[in-house]
Short mmCIF file of C-alpha atoms in Angstrom, two decimals:
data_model
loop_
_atom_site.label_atom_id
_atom_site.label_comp_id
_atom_site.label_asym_id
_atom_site.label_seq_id
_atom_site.Cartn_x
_atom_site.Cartn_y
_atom_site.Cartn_z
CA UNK A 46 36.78 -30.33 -0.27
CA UNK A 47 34.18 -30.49 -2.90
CA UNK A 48 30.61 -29.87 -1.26
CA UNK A 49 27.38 -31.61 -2.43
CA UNK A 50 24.10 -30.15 -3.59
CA UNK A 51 21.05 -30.72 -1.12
CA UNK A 52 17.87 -30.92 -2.12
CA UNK A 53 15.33 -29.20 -0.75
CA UNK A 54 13.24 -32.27 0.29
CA UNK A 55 16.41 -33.17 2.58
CA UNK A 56 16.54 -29.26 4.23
CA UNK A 57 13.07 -29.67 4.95
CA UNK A 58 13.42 -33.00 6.73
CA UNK A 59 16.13 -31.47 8.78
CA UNK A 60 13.83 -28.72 9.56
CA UNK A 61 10.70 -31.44 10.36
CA UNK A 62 13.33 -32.93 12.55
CA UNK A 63 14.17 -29.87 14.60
CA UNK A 64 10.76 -28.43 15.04
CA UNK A 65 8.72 -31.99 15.77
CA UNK A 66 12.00 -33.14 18.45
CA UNK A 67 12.54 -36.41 17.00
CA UNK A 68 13.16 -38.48 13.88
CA UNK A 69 9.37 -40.33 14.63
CA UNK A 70 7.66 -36.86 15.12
CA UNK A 71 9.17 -35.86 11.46
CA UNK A 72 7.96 -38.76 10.09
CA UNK A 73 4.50 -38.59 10.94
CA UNK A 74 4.65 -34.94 10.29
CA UNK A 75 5.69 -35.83 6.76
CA UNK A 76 3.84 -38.48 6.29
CA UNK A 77 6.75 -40.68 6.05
CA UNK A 78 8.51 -43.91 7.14
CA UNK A 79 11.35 -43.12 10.18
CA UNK A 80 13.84 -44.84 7.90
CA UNK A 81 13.08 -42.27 5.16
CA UNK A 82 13.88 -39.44 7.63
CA UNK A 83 17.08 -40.40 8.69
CA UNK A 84 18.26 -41.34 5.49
CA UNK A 85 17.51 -37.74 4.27
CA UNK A 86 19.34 -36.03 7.40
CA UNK A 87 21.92 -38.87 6.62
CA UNK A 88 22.41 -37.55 2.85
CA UNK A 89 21.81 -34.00 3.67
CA UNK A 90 25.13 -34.57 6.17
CA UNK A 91 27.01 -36.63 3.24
CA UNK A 92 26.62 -33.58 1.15
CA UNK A 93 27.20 -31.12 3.28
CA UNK A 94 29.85 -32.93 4.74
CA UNK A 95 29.20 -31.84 8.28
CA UNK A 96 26.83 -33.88 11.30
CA UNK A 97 24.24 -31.58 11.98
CA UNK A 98 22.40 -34.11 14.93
CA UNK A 99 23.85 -35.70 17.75
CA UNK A 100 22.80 -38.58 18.46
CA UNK A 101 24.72 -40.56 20.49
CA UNK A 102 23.95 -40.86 24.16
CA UNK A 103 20.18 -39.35 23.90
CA UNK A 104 17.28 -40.75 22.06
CA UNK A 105 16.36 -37.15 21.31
CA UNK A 106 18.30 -35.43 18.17
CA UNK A 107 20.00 -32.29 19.46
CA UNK A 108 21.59 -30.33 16.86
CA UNK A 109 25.24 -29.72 16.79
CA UNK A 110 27.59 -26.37 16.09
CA UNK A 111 27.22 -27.12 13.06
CA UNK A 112 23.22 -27.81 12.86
CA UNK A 113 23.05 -24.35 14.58
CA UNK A 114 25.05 -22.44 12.17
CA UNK A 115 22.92 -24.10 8.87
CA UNK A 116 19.43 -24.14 10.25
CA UNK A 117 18.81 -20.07 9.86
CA UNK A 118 20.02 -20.33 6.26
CA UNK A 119 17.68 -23.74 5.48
CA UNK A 120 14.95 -21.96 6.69
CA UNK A 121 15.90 -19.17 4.75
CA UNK A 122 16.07 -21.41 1.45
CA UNK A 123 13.21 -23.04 2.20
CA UNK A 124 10.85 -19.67 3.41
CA UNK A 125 11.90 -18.52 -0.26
CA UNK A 126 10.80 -21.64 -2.35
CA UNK A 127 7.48 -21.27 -0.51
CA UNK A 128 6.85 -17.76 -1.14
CA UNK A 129 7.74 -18.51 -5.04
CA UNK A 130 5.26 -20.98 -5.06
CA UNK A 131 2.07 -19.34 -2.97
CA UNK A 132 3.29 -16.44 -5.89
CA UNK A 133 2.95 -18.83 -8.85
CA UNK A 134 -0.50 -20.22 -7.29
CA UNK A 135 -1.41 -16.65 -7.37
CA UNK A 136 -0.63 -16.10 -11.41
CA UNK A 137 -2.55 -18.77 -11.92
CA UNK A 138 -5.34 -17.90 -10.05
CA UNK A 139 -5.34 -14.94 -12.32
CA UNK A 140 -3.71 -12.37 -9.28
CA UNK A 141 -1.66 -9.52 -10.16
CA UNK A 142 2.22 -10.26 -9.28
CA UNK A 143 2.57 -6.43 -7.96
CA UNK A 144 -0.04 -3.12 -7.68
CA UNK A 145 1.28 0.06 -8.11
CA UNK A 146 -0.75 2.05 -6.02
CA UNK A 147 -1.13 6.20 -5.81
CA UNK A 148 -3.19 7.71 -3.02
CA UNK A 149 -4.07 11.12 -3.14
CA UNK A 150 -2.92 13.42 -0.02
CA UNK A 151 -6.39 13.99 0.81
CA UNK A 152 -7.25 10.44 1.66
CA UNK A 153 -7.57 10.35 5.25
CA UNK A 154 -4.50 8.69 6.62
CA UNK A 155 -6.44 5.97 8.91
CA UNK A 156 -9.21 4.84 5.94
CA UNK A 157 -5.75 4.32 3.72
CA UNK A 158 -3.75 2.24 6.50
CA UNK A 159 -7.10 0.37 6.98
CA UNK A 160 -7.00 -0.68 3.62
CA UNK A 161 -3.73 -1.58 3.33
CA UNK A 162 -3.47 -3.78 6.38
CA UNK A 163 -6.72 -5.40 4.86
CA UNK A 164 -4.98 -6.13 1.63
CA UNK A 165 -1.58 -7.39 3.22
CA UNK A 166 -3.78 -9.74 4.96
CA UNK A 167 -5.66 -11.01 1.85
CA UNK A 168 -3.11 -10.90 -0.55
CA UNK A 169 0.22 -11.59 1.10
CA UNK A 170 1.84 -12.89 -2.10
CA UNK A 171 1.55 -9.24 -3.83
CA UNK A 172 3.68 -6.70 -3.95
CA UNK A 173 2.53 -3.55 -3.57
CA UNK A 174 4.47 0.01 -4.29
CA UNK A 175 2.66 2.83 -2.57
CA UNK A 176 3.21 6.52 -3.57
CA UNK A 177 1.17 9.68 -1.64
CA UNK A 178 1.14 12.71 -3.96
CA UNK A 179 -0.97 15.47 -4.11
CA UNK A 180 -2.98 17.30 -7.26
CA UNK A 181 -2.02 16.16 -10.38
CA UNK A 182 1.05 14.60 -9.31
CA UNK A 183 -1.14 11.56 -8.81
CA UNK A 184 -1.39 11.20 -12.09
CA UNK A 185 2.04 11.53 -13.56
CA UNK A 186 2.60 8.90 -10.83
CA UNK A 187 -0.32 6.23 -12.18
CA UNK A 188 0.68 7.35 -16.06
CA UNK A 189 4.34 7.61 -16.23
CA UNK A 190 5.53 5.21 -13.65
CA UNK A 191 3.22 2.51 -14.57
CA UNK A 192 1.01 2.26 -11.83
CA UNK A 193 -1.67 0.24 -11.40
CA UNK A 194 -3.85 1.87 -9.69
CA UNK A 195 -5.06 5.51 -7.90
CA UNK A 196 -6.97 7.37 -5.59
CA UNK A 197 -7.05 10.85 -6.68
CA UNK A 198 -9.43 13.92 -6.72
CA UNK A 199 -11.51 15.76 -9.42
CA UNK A 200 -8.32 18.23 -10.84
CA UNK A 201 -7.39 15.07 -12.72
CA UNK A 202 -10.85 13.25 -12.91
CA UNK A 203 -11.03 14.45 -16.64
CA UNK A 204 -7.89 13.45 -18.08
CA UNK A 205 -8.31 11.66 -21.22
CA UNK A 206 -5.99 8.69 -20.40
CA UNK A 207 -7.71 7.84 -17.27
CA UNK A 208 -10.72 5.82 -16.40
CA UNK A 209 -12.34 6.94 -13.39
CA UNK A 210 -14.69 6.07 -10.74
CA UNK A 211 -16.33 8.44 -8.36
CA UNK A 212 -15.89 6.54 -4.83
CA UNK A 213 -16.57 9.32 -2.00
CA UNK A 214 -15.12 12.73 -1.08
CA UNK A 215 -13.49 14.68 1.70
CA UNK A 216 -14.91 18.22 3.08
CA UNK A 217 -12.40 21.20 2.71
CA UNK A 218 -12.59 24.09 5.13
CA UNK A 219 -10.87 27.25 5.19
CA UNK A 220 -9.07 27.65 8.96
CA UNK A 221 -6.42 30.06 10.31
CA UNK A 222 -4.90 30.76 13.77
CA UNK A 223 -7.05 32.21 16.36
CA UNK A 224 -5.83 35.68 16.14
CA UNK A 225 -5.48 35.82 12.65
CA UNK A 226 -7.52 38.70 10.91
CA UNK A 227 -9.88 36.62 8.82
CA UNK A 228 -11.53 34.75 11.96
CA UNK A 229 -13.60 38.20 13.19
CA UNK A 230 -17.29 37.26 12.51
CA UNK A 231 -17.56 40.82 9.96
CA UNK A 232 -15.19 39.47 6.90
CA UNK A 233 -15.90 42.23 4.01
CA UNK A 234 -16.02 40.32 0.55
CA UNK A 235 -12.89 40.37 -0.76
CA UNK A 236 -10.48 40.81 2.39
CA UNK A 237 -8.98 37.48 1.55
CA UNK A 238 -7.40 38.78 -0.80
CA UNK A 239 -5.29 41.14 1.32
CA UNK A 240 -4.18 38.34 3.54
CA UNK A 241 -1.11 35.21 3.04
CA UNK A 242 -2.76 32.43 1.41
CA UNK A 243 -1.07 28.38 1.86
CA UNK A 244 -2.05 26.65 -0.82
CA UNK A 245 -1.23 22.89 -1.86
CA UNK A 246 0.91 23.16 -5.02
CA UNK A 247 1.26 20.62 -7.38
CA UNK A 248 4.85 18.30 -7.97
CA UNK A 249 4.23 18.01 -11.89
CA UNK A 250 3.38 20.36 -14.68
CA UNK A 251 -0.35 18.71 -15.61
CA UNK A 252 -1.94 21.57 -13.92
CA UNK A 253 0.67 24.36 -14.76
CA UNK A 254 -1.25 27.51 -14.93
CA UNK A 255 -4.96 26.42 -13.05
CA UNK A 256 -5.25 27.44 -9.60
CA UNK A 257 -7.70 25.81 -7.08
CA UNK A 258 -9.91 27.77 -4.84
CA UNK A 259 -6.74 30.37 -4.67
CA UNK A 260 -8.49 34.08 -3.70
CA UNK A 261 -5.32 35.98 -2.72
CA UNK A 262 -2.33 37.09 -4.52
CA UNK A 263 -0.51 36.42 -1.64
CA UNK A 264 0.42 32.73 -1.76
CA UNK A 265 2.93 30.56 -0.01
CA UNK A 266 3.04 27.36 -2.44
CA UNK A 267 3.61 24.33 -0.57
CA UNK A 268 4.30 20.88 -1.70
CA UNK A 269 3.43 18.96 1.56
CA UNK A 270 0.00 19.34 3.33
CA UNK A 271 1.66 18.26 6.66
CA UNK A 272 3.73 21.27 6.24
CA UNK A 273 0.98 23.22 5.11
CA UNK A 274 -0.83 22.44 8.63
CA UNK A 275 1.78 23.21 10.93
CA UNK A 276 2.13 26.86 8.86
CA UNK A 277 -1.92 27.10 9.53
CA UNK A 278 -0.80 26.68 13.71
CA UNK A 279 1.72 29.01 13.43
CA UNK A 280 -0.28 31.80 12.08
CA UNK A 281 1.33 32.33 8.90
CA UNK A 282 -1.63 32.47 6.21
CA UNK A 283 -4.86 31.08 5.88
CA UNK A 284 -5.96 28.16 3.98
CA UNK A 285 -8.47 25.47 2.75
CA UNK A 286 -7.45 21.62 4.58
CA UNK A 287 -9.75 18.43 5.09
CA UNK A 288 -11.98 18.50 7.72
CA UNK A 289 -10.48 15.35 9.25
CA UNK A 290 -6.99 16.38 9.03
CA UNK A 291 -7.97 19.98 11.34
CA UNK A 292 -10.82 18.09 13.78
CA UNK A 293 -8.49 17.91 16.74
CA UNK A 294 -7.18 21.75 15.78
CA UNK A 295 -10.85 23.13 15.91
CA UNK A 296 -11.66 21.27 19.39
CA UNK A 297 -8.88 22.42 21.41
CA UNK A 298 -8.86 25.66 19.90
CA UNK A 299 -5.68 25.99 17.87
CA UNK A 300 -7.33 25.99 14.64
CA UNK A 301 -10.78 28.11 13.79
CA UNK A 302 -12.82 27.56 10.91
CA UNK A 303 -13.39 30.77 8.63
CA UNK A 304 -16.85 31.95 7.63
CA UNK A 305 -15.85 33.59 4.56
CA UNK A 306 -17.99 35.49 2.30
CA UNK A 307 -16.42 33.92 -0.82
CA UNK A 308 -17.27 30.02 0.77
CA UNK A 309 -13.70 28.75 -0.56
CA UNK A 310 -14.51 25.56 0.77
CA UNK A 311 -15.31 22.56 -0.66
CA UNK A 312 -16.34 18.64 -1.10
CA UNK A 313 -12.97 17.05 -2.61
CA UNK A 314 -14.49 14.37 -4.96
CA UNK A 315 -12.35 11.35 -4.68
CA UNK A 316 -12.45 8.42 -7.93
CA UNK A 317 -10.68 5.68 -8.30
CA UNK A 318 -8.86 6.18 -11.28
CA UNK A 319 -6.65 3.73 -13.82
CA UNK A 320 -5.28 3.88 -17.51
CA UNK A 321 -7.97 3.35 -20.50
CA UNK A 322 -5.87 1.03 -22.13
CA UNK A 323 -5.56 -1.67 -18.80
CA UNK A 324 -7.76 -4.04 -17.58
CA UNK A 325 -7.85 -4.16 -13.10
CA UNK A 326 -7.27 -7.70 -11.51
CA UNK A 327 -8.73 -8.80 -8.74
CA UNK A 328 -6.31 -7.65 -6.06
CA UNK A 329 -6.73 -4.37 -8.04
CA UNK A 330 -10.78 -4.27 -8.05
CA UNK A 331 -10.55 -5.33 -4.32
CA UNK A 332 -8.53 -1.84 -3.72
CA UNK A 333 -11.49 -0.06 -5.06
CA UNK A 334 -14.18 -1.88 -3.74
CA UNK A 335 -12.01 -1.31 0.04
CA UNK A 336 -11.31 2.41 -0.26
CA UNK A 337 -15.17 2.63 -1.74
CA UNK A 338 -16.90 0.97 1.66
CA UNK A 339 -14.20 3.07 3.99
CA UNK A 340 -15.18 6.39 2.42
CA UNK A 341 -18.78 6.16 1.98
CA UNK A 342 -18.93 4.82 5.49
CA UNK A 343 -21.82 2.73 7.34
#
């Protein structure tokens, strides 16, 4: 049996039909004339070659075995024709089709899923790919993997490819474990140094050979700052992390904040930061503007 093609005028009409309850409730849904609607459920069935209503012995159209099994799929179809063209709207409104988007580790984790629900909500039609890197991997992400976008701090603020906009910061303290050496109130100068270090290392090779408020020979290089925390809690170094990241450590106690006489710490300029030779959109300038008001706060 050789099936027919239905448009998608007649899947929607089935659709009309099944959500409104009746052929009349279709019509004035769709603006439309009752014959018209049960001519199109009568040609979507001729092509389809199935009945997909009952309607014999009820005034109200219930859908058959067969209506059951197809309406999923014509929703499907028709779900997909409207999201191509609320997307083609969009290019011609002049909105990006997709944002790559690369968010430093040091962006607080709550100001970044603020943002993004935000920008779901106001641009549903645009896809976004999100990467979290730290240090100057942000960079190789927004440069080599054509990216649209990032949120990265000042190692890579003064690379020559990059355009960059200074949109707030995040305070880094040293901390360490309660009974770790370096939290007596007496630090000499230079005892760091005797003591294991964590320290954020980089994924790619733009800052090979710079280190970054590193005082100790003794390092543990770590590629994850959540790792890097629980290390901290354990006891097993010392190290610089963002305030926000250690508040609930230095409440309850788990976490101290070092008074060293070297003052490792630091304010963690954040930019927004794209490539010279692009121009941002508007779903792209919105991401800056966003993370700009959520950083700088009230």
């Amino acid at each position: 049996m050789k099936l027919g093609d239905p448009t998608l005028d007649q899947l929607r009409i089935f659709l009309a039909v099944v959500e409104e309850g009746s052929f009349g409730g279709a019509a004035r849904r769709m603006d439309r004339a009752v014959s018209a609607i049960s001519y199109g459920v009568a040609q979507l069935e001729a092509q389809l070659a199935v009945t997909v209503f009952e309607r014999e012995g009820s005034r109200k159209p219930t859908l058959t075995d067969a209506g059951e099994g197809l309406l999923a799929e014509a929703r499907s179809v028709t779900d997909r024709l409207d999201a191509l063209l609320a997307k083609t709207q969009s290019l011609h409104a002049g909105l990006e089709s997709s944002v790559g988007l690369v968010i430093d580790v040091m962006v607080p984790g709550e100001i970044t899923a603020r943002v993004l629900r935000d920008f779901r909500k106001s641009f549903p039609t645009i896809a976004l790919r999100l990467r979290v890197e730290g240090l100057g991997a942000v960079a190789s992400c927004l440069i080599e993997e054509d990216g649209q976008l990032a949120i990265g701090g000042p190692i890579i603020g003064d690379d020559p490819d990059l355009e960059r906009q200074a949109i707030g910061s995040v305070e880094l303290i040293p901390v360490a474990a309660p009974d770790h050496p370096l939290t007596r109130p007496d630090v000499a100068p230079g005892e760091s140094r005797e003591h294991l270090q964590l320290v954020l290392s980089d994924r790619s090779t733009r800052t090979e050979g710079r280190e970054f408020s590193v005082l100790s020979p003794l390092t543990w290089r770590l590629g994850d700052l959540g790792a890097k925390h629980s290390l901290l809690k354990e006891g097993l170094g010392w190290g610089n992390m963002p305030r926000h990241m250690v508040a609930g450590d230095l409440s309850n106690g788990r976490l101290l904040e070092l008074d060293l006489p070297e003052k490792p710490g630091e304010h963690y300029t954040l930019s927004a930061l794209w490539r010279r030779n692009t121009r941002l959109g508007p779903a792209t300038n919105w991401l800056v503007d966003a993370f700009i008001s959520e950083l700088k706060g009230p």
